[in-house]
Coordinates of C-alpha atoms in Angstrom, one line a residue:
M48 CA 38.2 -17.2 8.7
C49 CA 35.8 -19.1 8.8
G50 CA 35.3 -22.5 7.0
I51 CA 37.4 -24.1 4.4
V52 CA 36.6 -27.1 2.0
A53 CA 38.5 -28.3 -1.1
A54 CA 38.6 -31.5 -2.8
T55 CA 40.2 -33.0 -6.1
S56 CA 39.0 -36.1 -7.7
R57 CA 38.9 -38.1 -11.1
K58 CA 35.7 -39.9 -10.5
R59 CA 32.7 -37.4 -9.6
D60 CA 31.6 -33.7 -9.5
I61 CA 32.6 -32.4 -6.2
V62 CA 30.2 -29.5 -5.9
P63 CA 27.9 -31.2 -3.7
L64 CA 30.6 -32.3 -1.6
L65 CA 31.8 -28.7 -1.1
V66 CA 28.3 -27.3 -0.5
Q67 CA 27.5 -30.1 2.1
G68 CA 30.7 -28.9 3.6
L69 CA 29.9 -25.5 4.2
K70 CA 26.7 -26.5 5.4
R71 CA 28.6 -28.4 8.3
L72 CA 30.8 -25.6 9.0
E73 CA 27.7 -23.1 9.4
Y74 CA 27.9 -23.3 13.2
R75 CA 31.0 -21.5 13.3
G76 CA 29.2 -18.2 11.8
Y77 CA 29.7 -16.6 8.8
D78 CA 28.6 -13.4 7.1
S79 CA 29.2 -14.8 3.2
C80 CA 30.2 -17.7 1.7
G81 CA 31.3 -19.0 -2.0
V82 CA 32.5 -22.1 -4.1
A83 CA 35.0 -22.1 -6.9
V84 CA 35.7 -24.9 -9.8
W85 CA 37.7 -25.7 -12.4
D86 CA 35.0 -26.2 -15.5
N87 CA 36.8 -25.1 -18.2
G88 CA 38.3 -22.5 -16.6
L89 CA 37.5 -20.6 -13.5
K90 CA 34.0 -20.3 -12.2
R91 CA 32.7 -19.4 -9.0
A92 CA 29.3 -18.6 -6.8
R93 CA 29.3 -16.6 -4.1
S94 CA 26.9 -15.0 -1.8
V95 CA 26.3 -12.6 1.4
A96 CA 23.2 -14.9 2.4
R97 CA 23.2 -18.5 3.7
V98 CA 24.4 -21.5 2.3
A99 CA 21.2 -22.8 1.3
E100 CA 21.0 -19.6 -0.9
L101 CA 24.3 -20.0 -2.5
E102 CA 23.4 -23.4 -3.2
E103 CA 20.3 -22.3 -5.4
Q104 CA 22.8 -20.0 -7.2
I105 CA 25.0 -22.9 -7.8
K106 CA 22.4 -25.0 -9.4
H107 CA 20.8 -21.7 -11.3
E108 CA 24.5 -21.5 -12.7
H109 CA 25.0 -24.9 -13.5
L110 CA 28.4 -25.2 -11.5
H111 CA 29.9 -28.2 -11.6
G112 CA 33.5 -29.8 -11.6
E113 CA 36.1 -32.3 -10.5
M114 CA 38.3 -29.9 -8.6
G115 CA 37.2 -26.8 -6.5
I116 CA 37.4 -24.8 -3.1
A117 CA 34.8 -23.4 -1.0
H118 CA 34.3 -21.2 2.1
T119 CA 32.6 -19.4 4.6
R120 CA 33.9 -15.9 5.6
W121 CA 33.5 -13.9 9.0
A122 CA 34.6 -10.6 7.7
T123 CA 38.0 -9.3 8.9
H124 CA 39.0 -7.2 6.0
G125 CA 36.2 -5.3 4.2
E126 CA 32.3 -5.7 4.6
P127 CA 30.4 -8.7 4.1
L128 CA 29.7 -7.9 0.2
V129 CA 29.6 -10.2 -2.5
C130 CA 33.4 -8.7 -4.0
N131 CA 34.7 -9.4 -0.5
A132 CA 33.4 -12.8 -0.4
H133 CA 35.8 -15.8 -0.9
P134 CA 36.7 -17.3 -3.2
H135 CA 38.9 -15.0 -4.8
F136 CA 40.5 -15.0 -8.3
A137 CA 43.8 -13.4 -9.4
G138 CA 42.8 -12.9 -13.2
D139 CA 41.5 -16.0 -14.9
E140 CA 44.6 -17.9 -13.5
I141 CA 44.9 -18.4 -9.6
A142 CA 41.7 -19.1 -7.5
L143 CA 42.3 -18.8 -3.4
I144 CA 40.6 -19.1 -0.3
H145 CA 42.1 -17.9 2.7
N146 CA 41.3 -18.5 6.8
G147 CA 43.4 -15.6 9.1
I148 CA 45.1 -12.3 8.7
I149 CA 47.6 -11.1 6.7
E150 CA 49.4 -8.6 8.5
N151 CA 51.4 -7.3 6.1
Y152 CA 49.1 -7.2 3.2
E153 CA 49.1 -3.4 2.5
E154 CA 52.7 -3.0 1.2
I155 CA 52.4 -6.1 -0.9
R156 CA 49.2 -4.5 -2.1
A157 CA 51.0 -1.0 -2.7
E158 CA 53.8 -3.2 -4.3
L159 CA 51.4 -5.0 -6.9
Q160 CA 49.3 -2.0 -7.6
A161 CA 52.5 -0.4 -9.0
K162 CA 53.1 -3.4 -11.3
G163 CA 49.6 -2.6 -12.7
V164 CA 47.5 -4.6 -10.2
V165 CA 43.9 -3.4 -9.7
F166 CA 42.0 -5.2 -6.9
S167 CA 38.1 -5.6 -6.8
S168 CA 37.8 -6.2 -3.1
Q169 CA 39.1 -4.7 0.2
T170 CA 40.6 -8.0 1.6
D171 CA 43.9 -9.3 2.6
T172 CA 42.9 -12.7 1.0
E173 CA 42.5 -11.2 -2.6
V174 CA 46.2 -9.5 -2.2
L175 CA 47.4 -13.0 -1.2
A176 CA 45.8 -14.5 -4.6
Y177 CA 47.7 -12.1 -6.6
L178 CA 50.9 -12.3 -4.7
V179 CA 50.7 -16.2 -5.4
R180 CA 50.2 -15.3 -9.5
D181 CA 53.1 -12.9 -9.2
C182 CA 55.4 -15.6 -7.9
F183 CA 54.2 -18.2 -10.5
H184 CA 56.3 -19.4 -13.0
G185 CA 54.8 -23.1 -13.9
D186 CA 54.8 -24.7 -10.4
L187 CA 51.6 -24.0 -8.2
L188 CA 53.6 -25.5 -5.2
K189 CA 56.8 -23.5 -5.8
A190 CA 54.6 -20.2 -6.3
V191 CA 52.7 -21.0 -2.9
E192 CA 55.9 -21.4 -0.9
D193 CA 57.5 -18.3 -2.7
A194 CA 54.4 -16.4 -1.5
L195 CA 54.1 -17.4 1.9
N196 CA 58.0 -16.5 2.4
R197 CA 56.7 -13.0 1.8
V198 CA 53.9 -12.6 4.3
R199 CA 53.2 -12.2 7.8
G200 CA 50.3 -13.4 10.0
A201 CA 47.9 -16.5 10.4
Y202 CA 46.5 -18.4 7.2
G203 CA 45.1 -21.5 6.5
I204 CA 44.7 -21.7 2.4
A205 CA 43.8 -23.7 -0.4
V206 CA 44.4 -22.5 -4.0
F207 CA 44.3 -23.9 -7.4
C208 CA 45.1 -22.7 -10.7
K209 CA 44.2 -23.0 -14.6
Q210 CA 47.5 -24.4 -15.6
D211 CA 47.0 -27.4 -13.6
P212 CA 43.3 -27.7 -12.9
S213 CA 43.5 -31.3 -11.1
R214 CA 46.0 -29.9 -8.0
V215 CA 45.0 -28.3 -5.1
V216 CA 48.0 -26.4 -2.8
V217 CA 47.1 -26.2 0.9
A218 CA 49.1 -24.4 3.8
R219 CA 48.5 -23.8 7.4
Q220 CA 49.8 -21.1 9.9
G221 CA 47.8 -20.5 13.1
S222 CA 44.6 -21.4 11.6
P223 CA 43.6 -25.0 11.7
L224 CA 43.5 -27.0 8.5
V225 CA 43.0 -31.0 8.0
I226 CA 43.8 -33.3 4.7
G227 CA 40.9 -35.7 4.0
V228 CA 42.6 -39.1 2.4
G229 CA 40.2 -41.0 -0.2
E230 CA 40.6 -43.5 -2.8
G231 CA 41.2 -41.6 -5.9
E232 CA 40.4 -38.1 -4.4
M233 CA 41.7 -36.0 -1.9
F234 CA 40.1 -33.3 0.4
A235 CA 40.7 -30.6 2.5
A236 CA 39.1 -28.9 4.9
S237 CA 39.4 -26.8 8.4
D238 CA 37.3 -28.9 10.5
T239 CA 36.8 -32.8 10.0
M240 CA 33.3 -32.8 10.2
A241 CA 33.0 -31.0 7.0
L242 CA 34.3 -34.4 5.5
A243 CA 31.8 -36.4 7.4
G244 CA 30.7 -39.7 5.2
E245 CA 33.8 -39.0 2.7
T246 CA 36.6 -40.3 4.6
D247 CA 37.9 -41.4 8.0
N248 CA 41.4 -40.8 7.1
F249 CA 42.7 -37.5 8.3
I250 CA 46.1 -35.7 8.3
Y251 CA 46.3 -32.9 10.7
L252 CA 49.1 -30.2 9.4
E253 CA 51.1 -28.4 11.6
D254 CA 52.1 -25.0 11.5
G255 CA 54.4 -24.4 8.8
D256 CA 53.1 -27.1 6.7
V257 CA 52.3 -26.9 2.9
A258 CA 50.7 -29.8 1.1
E259 CA 49.8 -30.6 -2.5
L260 CA 47.0 -32.8 -3.3
L261 CA 46.3 -34.7 -6.4
P262 CA 43.7 -36.9 -6.7
E263 CA 45.6 -40.3 -6.2
S264 CA 48.2 -38.5 -4.0
Y265 CA 49.7 -35.9 -1.4
K266 CA 53.0 -34.5 -0.7
I267 CA 53.6 -32.6 2.7
F268 CA 56.2 -29.9 3.1
K269 CA 57.5 -28.4 6.7
H270 CA 58.8 -24.8 6.5
V271 CA 62.1 -24.7 7.6
G272 CA 63.4 -21.3 7.6
T273 CA 62.9 -20.0 3.9
E274 CA 62.8 -23.4 2.6
F275 CA 60.5 -26.3 2.6
E276 CA 61.6 -29.8 3.1
P277 CA 59.3 -32.9 2.9
V278 CA 57.9 -34.4 5.8
E279 CA 55.8 -37.1 7.0
R280 CA 52.7 -36.7 9.1
E281 CA 50.5 -39.2 10.7
V282 CA 47.4 -40.6 9.0
R283 CA 44.6 -40.9 11.8
Q284 CA 41.4 -42.5 11.8
V285 CA 38.7 -40.3 12.8
Q286 CA 35.1 -40.9 12.4
A287 CA 33.6 -37.7 11.9
F288 CA 30.0 -37.9 13.1
S289 CA 27.4 -35.7 10.9
N290 CA 24.6 -37.1 12.8
A291 CA 26.3 -35.2 15.8
V292 CA 24.8 -31.7 14.3
E293 CA 21.4 -32.9 13.6
L294 CA 18.9 -30.4 15.0
G295 CA 16.2 -33.1 16.3
P296 CA 12.9 -31.8 18.0
Y297 CA 14.5 -28.5 19.0
R298 CA 13.9 -25.0 17.9
H299 CA 17.6 -24.0 17.7
Y300 CA 21.0 -25.8 18.6
M301 CA 21.4 -23.5 21.5
Q302 CA 18.4 -25.1 23.3
K303 CA 19.5 -28.6 22.4
E304 CA 22.6 -27.8 23.6
I305 CA 21.5 -26.5 26.7
F306 CA 19.1 -29.5 27.4
E307 CA 22.3 -32.1 26.6
Q308 CA 24.2 -30.7 29.5
P309 CA 23.1 -33.6 32.0
R310 CA 24.1 -36.3 29.2
A311 CA 27.4 -34.1 28.4
I312 CA 28.5 -33.7 32.0
A313 CA 27.7 -37.6 32.8
D314 CA 29.7 -38.6 29.6
T315 CA 32.5 -36.5 31.1
L316 CA 32.5 -38.2 34.3
E317 CA 31.9 -41.6 32.8
A318 CA 35.9 -42.6 32.3
V319 CA 36.7 -41.1 35.9
R320 CA 36.5 -44.1 38.4
E321 CA 38.6 -42.5 41.3
I322 CA 40.6 -39.1 41.7
T323 CA 44.0 -39.9 40.2
P324 CA 46.4 -37.9 38.1
A325 CA 46.4 -40.5 35.5
I326 CA 42.9 -38.7 34.5
F327 CA 45.4 -36.0 32.6
G328 CA 47.6 -38.2 31.0
D329 CA 50.7 -40.7 31.8
Q330 CA 53.3 -37.6 33.0
A331 CA 50.7 -36.0 35.4
A332 CA 52.1 -37.6 38.4
E333 CA 55.5 -36.5 38.0
I334 CA 54.4 -33.2 36.5
F335 CA 51.9 -32.2 39.2
A336 CA 54.5 -33.4 41.9
E337 CA 56.5 -30.2 40.6
I338 CA 54.4 -27.5 40.8
D339 CA 53.6 -24.9 43.2
R340 CA 51.3 -22.4 41.4
I341 CA 48.8 -22.3 38.4
L342 CA 48.6 -20.4 35.4
M343 CA 45.1 -20.5 33.5
I344 CA 44.9 -19.0 29.9
A345 CA 41.9 -18.5 28.4
C346 CA 39.1 -16.5 26.2
G347 CA 35.6 -15.7 26.4
T348 CA 33.4 -18.5 28.1
S349 CA 36.3 -20.4 28.9
Y350 CA 37.9 -17.4 30.9
Y351 CA 35.1 -17.5 33.0
A352 CA 35.8 -21.3 33.4
A353 CA 39.1 -20.2 34.5
M354 CA 37.8 -17.5 37.2
T355 CA 35.5 -19.7 38.5
S356 CA 37.9 -22.9 38.9
K357 CA 40.4 -20.3 40.6
Y358 CA 38.2 -20.3 43.6
W359 CA 38.3 -24.1 43.6
F360 CA 42.2 -24.1 43.2
E361 CA 42.9 -22.1 46.2
A362 CA 40.1 -22.9 48.8
I363 CA 40.0 -27.0 48.0
A364 CA 43.5 -27.7 46.5
G365 CA 45.6 -25.1 48.7
I366 CA 47.7 -23.8 45.1
P367 CA 48.0 -20.2 44.2
C368 CA 45.9 -19.9 40.9
D369 CA 46.2 -16.8 38.2
V370 CA 44.2 -16.5 35.2
E371 CA 45.1 -14.3 32.5
I372 CA 43.1 -13.2 29.1
A373 CA 45.2 -15.1 26.3
S374 CA 45.4 -11.8 24.1
E375 CA 46.8 -10.0 26.9
Y376 CA 49.2 -12.4 28.5
R377 CA 51.3 -12.9 25.4
Y378 CA 52.1 -9.4 25.0
R379 CA 52.9 -8.4 28.2
K380 CA 56.0 -8.6 30.6
S381 CA 55.0 -11.3 33.1
V382 CA 57.2 -13.2 35.5
P383 CA 57.5 -16.7 34.6
N384 CA 57.8 -19.3 37.1
P385 CA 59.0 -22.7 36.0
R386 CA 57.3 -24.7 38.6
T387 CA 53.7 -23.4 37.4
L388 CA 51.2 -25.6 35.9
V389 CA 49.7 -23.6 32.5
V390 CA 46.4 -24.3 32.3
T391 CA 44.8 -23.4 28.7
I392 CA 40.8 -24.0 28.1
S393 CA 39.3 -24.1 24.8
Q394 CA 36.3 -25.6 23.3
S395 CA 37.8 -26.1 20.0
G396 CA 41.3 -26.5 20.9
E397 CA 42.0 -24.0 17.8
T398 CA 41.6 -20.5 19.8
A399 CA 44.2 -18.5 18.0
D400 CA 45.2 -16.1 21.0
T401 CA 45.1 -19.1 23.4
L402 CA 47.1 -21.3 21.3
A403 CA 49.7 -18.3 20.6
A404 CA 49.6 -17.8 24.5
L405 CA 50.3 -21.6 25.6
K406 CA 53.6 -21.4 23.0
H407 CA 54.5 -18.0 24.6
A408 CA 54.5 -19.7 28.2
R409 CA 56.7 -22.7 27.0
E410 CA 59.0 -19.7 25.5
L411 CA 59.6 -18.4 29.0
G412 CA 60.3 -21.9 30.4
M413 CA 56.8 -23.1 31.8
D414 CA 56.9 -26.0 29.9
K415 CA 54.4 -28.2 32.4
T416 CA 51.5 -27.6 30.5
L417 CA 47.8 -28.9 30.4
T418 CA 44.8 -28.4 28.2
V419 CA 41.1 -28.7 29.0
C420 CA 39.6 -29.1 25.4
N421 CA 36.5 -30.8 23.7
V422 CA 38.3 -31.6 20.7
A423 CA 41.0 -34.5 21.3
T424 CA 42.7 -33.6 17.7
S425 CA 43.1 -29.9 18.3
A426 CA 46.3 -27.9 18.1
M427 CA 46.1 -26.8 21.6
V428 CA 46.0 -30.8 23.0
R429 CA 49.0 -31.9 20.5
E430 CA 50.9 -29.1 22.2
S431 CA 50.5 -30.0 25.8
R432 CA 52.3 -32.4 27.2
L433 CA 48.8 -33.3 29.6
H434 CA 45.3 -32.8 28.9
F435 CA 41.6 -33.3 29.7
I436 CA 39.2 -33.9 27.0
T437 CA 35.6 -33.2 27.9
R438 CA 32.9 -35.0 26.0
A439 CA 30.4 -32.4 25.5
G440 CA 30.1 -33.7 22.1
V441 CA 29.7 -31.1 19.1
E442 CA 28.6 -27.6 20.1
I443 CA 27.1 -25.9 17.1
G444 CA 25.3 -22.9 18.9
V445 CA 27.8 -19.8 18.7
A446 CA 27.0 -19.2 22.5
S447 CA 28.8 -21.5 24.4
T448 CA 26.6 -23.8 26.8
K449 CA 27.7 -27.5 27.2
A450 CA 31.0 -26.8 26.4
F451 CA 31.2 -24.5 29.5
T452 CA 29.4 -27.0 31.8
T453 CA 31.8 -29.7 30.9
Q454 CA 35.0 -27.5 31.2
L455 CA 33.9 -26.6 34.9
T456 CA 33.3 -30.6 35.6
A457 CA 37.0 -31.1 34.1
L458 CA 38.3 -28.2 36.2
F459 CA 36.9 -29.6 39.4
L460 CA 38.5 -32.9 38.7
L461 CA 41.9 -31.0 38.3
T462 CA 41.1 -29.1 41.8
L463 CA 40.4 -32.6 43.6
T464 CA 43.5 -34.6 42.2
L465 CA 45.7 -31.4 43.1
A466 CA 44.2 -31.5 46.3
K467 CA 44.8 -35.0 46.9
I468 CA 48.3 -34.8 45.9
N469 CA 48.8 -32.2 48.6
G470 CA 47.2 -34.0 51.2
R471 CA 44.3 -31.9 51.5
L472 CA 41.5 -34.1 50.6
T473 CA 40.6 -37.1 52.9
E474 CA 39.1 -40.4 51.8
E475 CA 35.7 -39.1 53.1
E476 CA 36.2 -35.7 51.6
E477 CA 36.9 -37.5 48.1
A478 CA 33.9 -40.0 48.4
Q479 CA 31.5 -36.9 49.2
Y480 CA 32.8 -35.1 46.3
M481 CA 32.5 -37.7 43.8
T482 CA 29.2 -38.4 45.0
Q483 CA 28.2 -34.6 44.6
L484 CA 29.9 -34.9 40.9
R485 CA 27.6 -38.0 40.0
H486 CA 24.7 -36.3 41.0
V487 CA 25.1 -33.1 38.9
P488 CA 23.6 -34.3 35.8
K489 CA 20.7 -35.2 37.9
A490 CA 20.5 -31.8 39.5
V491 CA 20.8 -30.0 36.2
S492 CA 18.0 -31.8 34.5
S493 CA 16.1 -30.2 37.8
V494 CA 17.4 -26.7 37.1
L495 CA 16.2 -27.2 33.3
A496 CA 12.4 -27.8 34.7
L497 CA 12.6 -24.3 35.6
E498 CA 12.5 -23.2 32.2
P499 CA 8.6 -22.1 32.2
L500 CA 9.2 -20.0 35.1
I501 CA 12.1 -18.2 33.4
I502 CA 10.3 -18.0 30.3
G503 CA 7.6 -16.0 32.1
W504 CA 10.4 -13.6 33.0
T505 CA 12.0 -13.0 29.5
S506 CA 8.8 -10.9 28.2
R507 CA 10.2 -8.0 30.8
F508 CA 13.7 -8.3 29.2
A509 CA 12.9 -8.3 25.5
D510 CA 12.4 -4.3 25.5
K511 CA 15.5 -3.5 27.5
E512 CA 18.6 -2.4 26.4
H513 CA 20.7 -2.5 29.3
A514 CA 21.0 -5.3 32.3
L515 CA 23.0 -5.5 35.5
F516 CA 24.3 -9.0 36.6
L517 CA 25.4 -9.4 40.4
G518 CA 27.4 -12.3 42.0
R519 CA 29.7 -12.8 45.0
G520 CA 32.5 -15.0 45.4
I521 CA 32.6 -18.3 43.1
H522 CA 29.3 -16.6 41.4
Y523 CA 30.9 -13.8 40.5
P524 CA 32.5 -15.3 37.3
I525 CA 28.8 -17.2 36.5
A526 CA 27.1 -13.6 36.7
L527 CA 29.9 -12.6 34.0
E528 CA 29.0 -15.7 32.2
G529 CA 25.3 -14.6 32.2
A530 CA 26.2 -11.2 31.2
L531 CA 28.0 -12.4 28.3
K532 CA 25.1 -14.9 27.1
L533 CA 22.7 -12.0 27.2
K534 CA 24.8 -9.8 25.2
E535 CA 25.8 -12.3 22.6
I536 CA 22.7 -13.8 21.5
S537 CA 19.9 -11.1 22.8
Y538 CA 22.3 -8.1 21.9
I539 CA 21.0 -6.3 25.1
H540 CA 24.2 -4.4 26.6
A541 CA 24.8 -6.3 29.7
E542 CA 27.2 -5.8 32.8
A543 CA 28.2 -8.0 35.4
Y544 CA 30.1 -7.0 38.8
P545 CA 30.8 -8.3 42.4
A546 CA 27.6 -7.1 44.2
G547 CA 30.0 -5.7 46.7
E548 CA 31.2 -3.3 44.2
L549 CA 27.6 -1.3 43.6
K550 CA 28.3 1.3 45.8
H551 CA 31.7 1.9 44.1
G552 CA 30.2 3.3 40.8
P553 CA 27.7 0.8 38.9
L554 CA 24.5 2.0 41.5
A555 CA 24.7 5.0 39.4
L556 CA 22.8 3.2 36.6
V557 CA 20.2 1.4 38.5
D558 CA 16.5 2.9 38.1
E559 CA 13.4 1.3 37.5
S560 CA 14.1 0.8 33.9
I561 CA 17.2 -1.6 34.2
P562 CA 17.0 -5.1 35.5
V563 CA 19.5 -6.4 38.0
V564 CA 19.8 -10.4 37.6
T565 CA 21.4 -11.6 40.7
V566 CA 22.7 -14.9 41.5
A567 CA 22.1 -15.7 45.2
P568 CA 23.2 -18.9 46.6
N569 CA 23.0 -19.8 50.4
D570 CA 26.5 -19.5 50.8
Q571 CA 29.0 -17.6 53.6
L572 CA 28.4 -14.5 51.3
F573 CA 24.2 -14.6 50.9
E574 CA 23.6 -11.9 54.1
K575 CA 26.3 -9.3 52.4
L576 CA 24.1 -10.3 49.1
K577 CA 21.4 -9.4 50.7
S578 CA 22.5 -5.9 51.6
N579 CA 23.5 -5.1 48.1
M580 CA 20.2 -6.1 46.7
K581 CA 18.7 -3.8 49.3
E582 CA 20.6 -1.1 47.8
V583 CA 19.0 -1.7 44.3
E584 CA 15.6 -1.9 45.9
A585 CA 16.0 1.4 47.6
R586 CA 16.8 3.0 44.0
R587 CA 13.7 1.4 42.7
G588 CA 15.6 -1.5 40.8
E589 CA 14.0 -4.4 39.5
L590 CA 15.6 -7.6 40.9
Y591 CA 15.6 -11.0 39.2
V592 CA 16.9 -13.3 41.6
F593 CA 17.8 -17.0 41.4
A594 CA 18.2 -18.4 45.0
D595 CA 18.5 -21.4 47.1
S596 CA 15.8 -22.9 48.4
D597 CA 16.8 -22.5 51.6
T598 CA 17.6 -18.3 51.6
G599 CA 14.1 -17.7 52.7
L600 CA 13.9 -15.3 49.8
S601 CA 10.4 -14.5 48.4
S602 CA 8.7 -12.6 45.5
S603 CA 7.3 -8.9 46.3
E604 CA 6.8 -5.9 44.1
H605 CA 10.2 -5.3 42.8
I606 CA 11.8 -8.6 43.6
H607 CA 11.0 -11.7 41.6
V608 CA 12.7 -14.7 42.9
I609 CA 12.9 -18.4 41.0
R610 CA 13.9 -20.9 43.6
M611 CA 16.6 -23.6 42.5
P612 CA 16.0 -27.2 43.4
E613 CA 19.1 -27.2 45.8
N614 CA 21.8 -26.1 47.4
Y615 CA 25.0 -27.7 45.8
G616 CA 27.9 -25.9 47.9
A617 CA 31.1 -25.6 45.9
L618 CA 29.5 -27.2 42.6
S619 CA 26.9 -24.6 42.7
P620 CA 28.1 -22.5 39.8
I621 CA 27.3 -25.4 37.3
L622 CA 23.8 -25.2 38.4
H623 CA 23.4 -21.5 38.4
V624 CA 24.5 -20.8 35.1
V625 CA 22.4 -23.0 33.4
T626 CA 19.5 -20.5 34.4
L627 CA 21.2 -17.9 33.1
Q628 CA 21.6 -19.8 29.8
L629 CA 17.9 -20.3 29.6
L630 CA 17.2 -16.7 30.2
A631 CA 19.4 -15.6 27.5
Y632 CA 17.9 -18.1 25.3
H633 CA 14.6 -17.0 25.7
T634 CA 14.9 -13.2 25.7
A635 CA 16.8 -13.4 22.3
L636 CA 13.8 -15.4 21.2
I637 CA 11.1 -13.1 22.0
R638 CA 13.4 -10.3 20.2
G639 CA 13.6 -12.6 17.0
N640 CA 17.3 -12.6 16.9
D641 CA 18.9 -15.6 15.0
V642 CA 19.9 -17.4 18.5
D643 CA 22.6 -19.6 16.9
K644 CA 24.4 -17.5 14.6
P645 CA 24.3 -13.9 16.3
R646 CA 25.4 -11.1 14.4
N647 CA 29.4 -10.3 14.3
L648 CA 30.5 -13.6 16.0
A649 CA 32.0 -16.5 14.8
K650 CA 32.3 -19.9 16.6
S651 CA 36.0 -20.8 16.6
V652 CA 38.0 -17.8 16.7
T653 CA 41.0 -18.7 14.5
V654 CA 42.7 -15.2 14.0
E655 CA 43.7 -12.5 16.6

């Protein structure tokens, strides 16, 4: 991983297009980048700096060509060194870029070394390039097909060779890849955004697809056993908006996206006129009538959205709900229930573990599937019978913000829908909840106005290396999300616990050197939470409390309180998490970190 761009044309130099595509994919996170073209031979430029530096290198080396491939890499095999950066060459014959992981690359590497191949990198990708060369007998498509029959793992690849320098072969298995259909030119990319302005006509490749691209044509083949059979895929018109990634007046995309949350939530709610199963698809009424349990599957921030919604599903809709980390669920023996609604949550809809877990659940006979996602054309949406598309817009910052709050909005709508079907939602309650939902954007705007107060706290956090986050009930997952945000972008080690667990171990960490961030809504657990805060205070811990305005809490020597604008009941998590996003953002800012591209992390995790 992380980003792929490829193009073949008979009418222009495509290097500027490749570089522009890489710039648009920078949001995914990467630690090296490169471009390879055909220019009377295989030529390339690679860098472990940013795409802007790569662009200068390309200009200096006068790299140009009508066919080429480009890549941003997030290291899996081998350090972020130039020798490990893509594109990889197999001698002077094959050029290849690759997202994913080839699981059996070591045995193939040993086999090729026995044939005299000398590798220059530690990557599985270079092994795949030499394997394609080893299989090549004059037909690049056949060579790629034969090579893919030998490998295990996940991949999105683009390959070209010196024998036929106008032809690009691409393939997908578990890693997203789209073809862009132009006039007298063809493109491929891991994200339509990379090709914004070049074409609006896209083909979304399915797992097992291999495609051959020429400037005027394309052919797609589907992997069936060890054979590849011709297949037709729908050409969709999708307008990929490049202006969606402009930074505007903000310092970072994360800051921009935090402040876009009122609009993102309002947009997500815009098409919802009433609570009805049709919100989730034409089959929803039929499917919802047949379920008696919910299984939620997700990773990272989306997993915390699932944890939060578990409280809603059980308290409001009265449906038992299990929440699973995708990477764990698919590898353990579980007890399937065919009357389970399997809900997957993902910003990109391409998260490898979640996508694989969805397929695993279906293989177990649980075919009532629903995906909550921000990308309508994603693999996860296509794999599910039902879906809800959040309207967060493009999210560039690696640390998710508006995707999370729009996921919570969607999951609350699902809660109300199931509660209504189960006879647990009166007309009056439905009207009250919908009024509350419509007011959430305004309420979030009021929370954003607390930014100056939160900035006042962050100087105290900047020199810390550890932090503790506490919450109770439905706000425990919000504490987890707050700790994750602080870890992701400030690199401060942060842990989150249900506040009632303090005395069962975490209290041993508390002293005057560790800030303890507490989410304190005025709910039925508030008095219990106050007792937990007293436990921290008695150990000289420094408390930073986000409290509802009607709690009566006030600041003192070791307790710092910021009052929330209003108590928002069941929807309180959406408001409280915004304060934690701001806390993490401004702490990272003071520490001088690259907020949008935190070290070691990628935006879209398309490998295990």
